Each structure stands twice: as C-alpha cells, then as structure tokens.
Amino acid sequence: KAANLDTILNYITSETGFLYSYINKASNEQRLPSKGERVSFKYHIQNLDKKIIYNQVELGTIDYIVDQEDILPALREGIRIMRPGDVVVFLFPSYLCYGFQGDGDKIGVNEPLRFTIELLTKN
C-alpha cells in the first residue's frame, strides 16, 4: 500500500465528528447492522502517521452484538455505518478511542487514531 494512501482517499465526515473513507464498498443492497445483530469484523489500529500500533493478528477477529455489548466507542460508531464486505478507514478523535488515559501501553494520552475495519459477516 502506498505511503501516501490518504491523499487518494476521499473522506466523509460523520455526524459524530470522525472521518471515514471506503477502501472497498459492498453492495448497497445489504442492510446496515441493527441493534441485537451479531457481526464479525477484523481491524487494525495505526497512528495518524500510519505506523501500526496493533495489527489484525494481535487483535483477532471480533464477534460483537451491535449496540448490546461494551466495545470501544470508535468501533461501535464505525460498525453502525458498515455493510458486510466493506473495508473502511476511519480517522477517530481520541474521545472515541482511549481518551485522556490512553491504553496504558502503546496508545498515548488524547491520541487520535486511524482504524481500518473490515466487516466480515452479519447474522
């Protein structure tokens, strides 16, 4: 992937203040996930300089029941606007990620982050 990938991405601003851009957009015939549906997704986290902080292997595949399980607000907000097959780059402000505490390890205080999420399935 090109180092200056963001220069070719067209970002959309969400209602809650993050930016996102589709790397792969699935068919609009698929519905967005709704509350109570189980979804599976993979993701990785980078800083805004595109340095990998946590890769997909470390994070694994996540099963999540939409809006009914405790999950990072960034992931909750992102999954709500994705269809199975979508791969989306998100630029999240720190308040949707790890906020003023960081994660106590690799993510700093008030650090905005770049997530790439792939929504695999919904059922």
Coordinates of N, CA and C in Angstrom, one line a residue, residues 16-19 45-48 53 71-77 90-103 107-115:
T16 N -21.0 12.2 14.1 CA -20.4 12.3 15.5 C -18.9 12.8 15.4
G17 N -18.5 13.3 14.3 CA -17.2 14.0 14.2 C -16.0 13.2 13.8
F18 N -16.1 12.0 13.3 CA -15.0 11.3 12.8 C -15.0 11.3 11.3
L19 N -13.9 11.0 10.6 CA -13.8 10.9 9.2 C -13.7 9.5 8.8
I45 N -5.1 -1.0 14.1 CA -5.0 0.4 14.6 C -3.7 1.0 14.2
Q46 N -3.7 2.2 13.7 CA -2.5 2.9 13.3 C -2.5 4.3 14.0
N47 N -1.4 4.9 14.1 CA -1.4 6.4 14.5 C -1.6 7.1 13.2
L48 N -1.7 8.5 13.3 CA -2.0 9.3 12.1 C -0.9 9.3 11.1
I53 N 0.0 0.3 15.3 CA 0.1 0.2 16.7 C -0.3 -1.2 17.1
I71 N -18.0 -2.1 24.0 CA -16.9 -2.1 23.0 C -16.4 -0.7 22.9
L72 N -15.2 -0.5 22.4 CA -14.7 0.9 22.2 C -15.6 1.7 21.4
P73 N -16.0 2.9 21.8 CA -16.9 3.8 21.1 C -16.6 3.9 19.6
A74 N -15.3 4.0 19.2 CA -14.9 4.1 17.8 C -15.4 2.9 17.0
L75 N -15.2 1.7 17.6 CA -15.6 0.5 16.9 C -17.2 0.5 16.8
R76 N -17.8 0.9 17.9 CA -19.3 0.9 17.9 C -19.8 1.8 16.8
E77 N -19.3 3.0 16.7 CA -19.7 4.0 15.7 C -19.4 3.5 14.3
F90 N -11.0 4.7 9.1 CA -11.6 5.7 10.0 C -10.5 6.6 10.6
L91 N -10.8 7.9 10.7 CA -9.9 8.7 11.5 C -10.7 9.2 12.7
F92 N -10.4 8.6 13.8 CA -11.2 8.8 15.1 C -10.5 9.8 16.0
P93 N -11.3 10.8 16.5 CA -10.7 11.6 17.6 C -10.5 10.8 18.9
S94 N -9.6 11.3 19.7 CA -9.3 10.5 20.9 C -10.4 10.2 21.8
Y95 N -11.4 11.1 21.8 CA -12.6 10.8 22.8 C -13.4 9.6 22.4
L96 N -13.3 9.1 21.1 CA -14.0 7.9 20.7 C -13.1 6.7 20.8
C97 N -11.8 6.9 21.2 CA -10.8 5.8 21.3 C -10.5 5.6 22.8
Y98 N -9.3 6.0 23.2 CA -8.8 5.8 24.5 C -8.7 7.0 25.4
G99 N -9.1 8.2 24.8 CA -9.3 9.4 25.6 C -8.1 9.9 26.3
F100 N -8.3 10.5 27.4 CA -7.2 11.1 28.2 C -6.4 10.1 29.0
Q101 N -6.7 8.8 28.9 CA -5.9 7.8 29.6 C -5.0 7.1 28.7
G102 N -5.3 7.0 27.4 CA -4.5 6.1 26.6 C -4.9 4.7 26.9
D103 N -4.1 3.7 26.4 CA -4.4 2.3 26.8 C -3.4 1.8 27.8
I107 N -0.8 3.2 23.2 CA -1.6 4.4 22.8 C -1.5 5.5 23.8
G108 N -1.0 6.7 23.3 CA -0.8 7.8 24.2 C -2.1 8.5 24.7
V109 N -1.9 9.5 25.5 CA -2.9 10.3 26.1 C -3.5 11.2 24.9
N110 N -4.8 11.3 24.9 CA -5.5 12.1 23.8 C -5.0 11.9 22.4
E111 N -4.7 10.6 22.1 CA -4.2 10.3 20.7 C -5.3 10.0 19.8
P112 N -5.5 10.8 18.7 CA -6.4 10.4 17.6 C -5.8 9.2 16.9
L113 N -6.7 8.3 16.4 CA -6.2 7.1 15.8 C -6.8 6.8 14.4
R114 N -6.1 6.0 13.6 CA -6.6 5.6 12.3 C -6.9 4.1 12.4
F115 N -8.2 3.7 12.3 CA -8.6 2.4 12.3 C -8.9 1.9 10.9

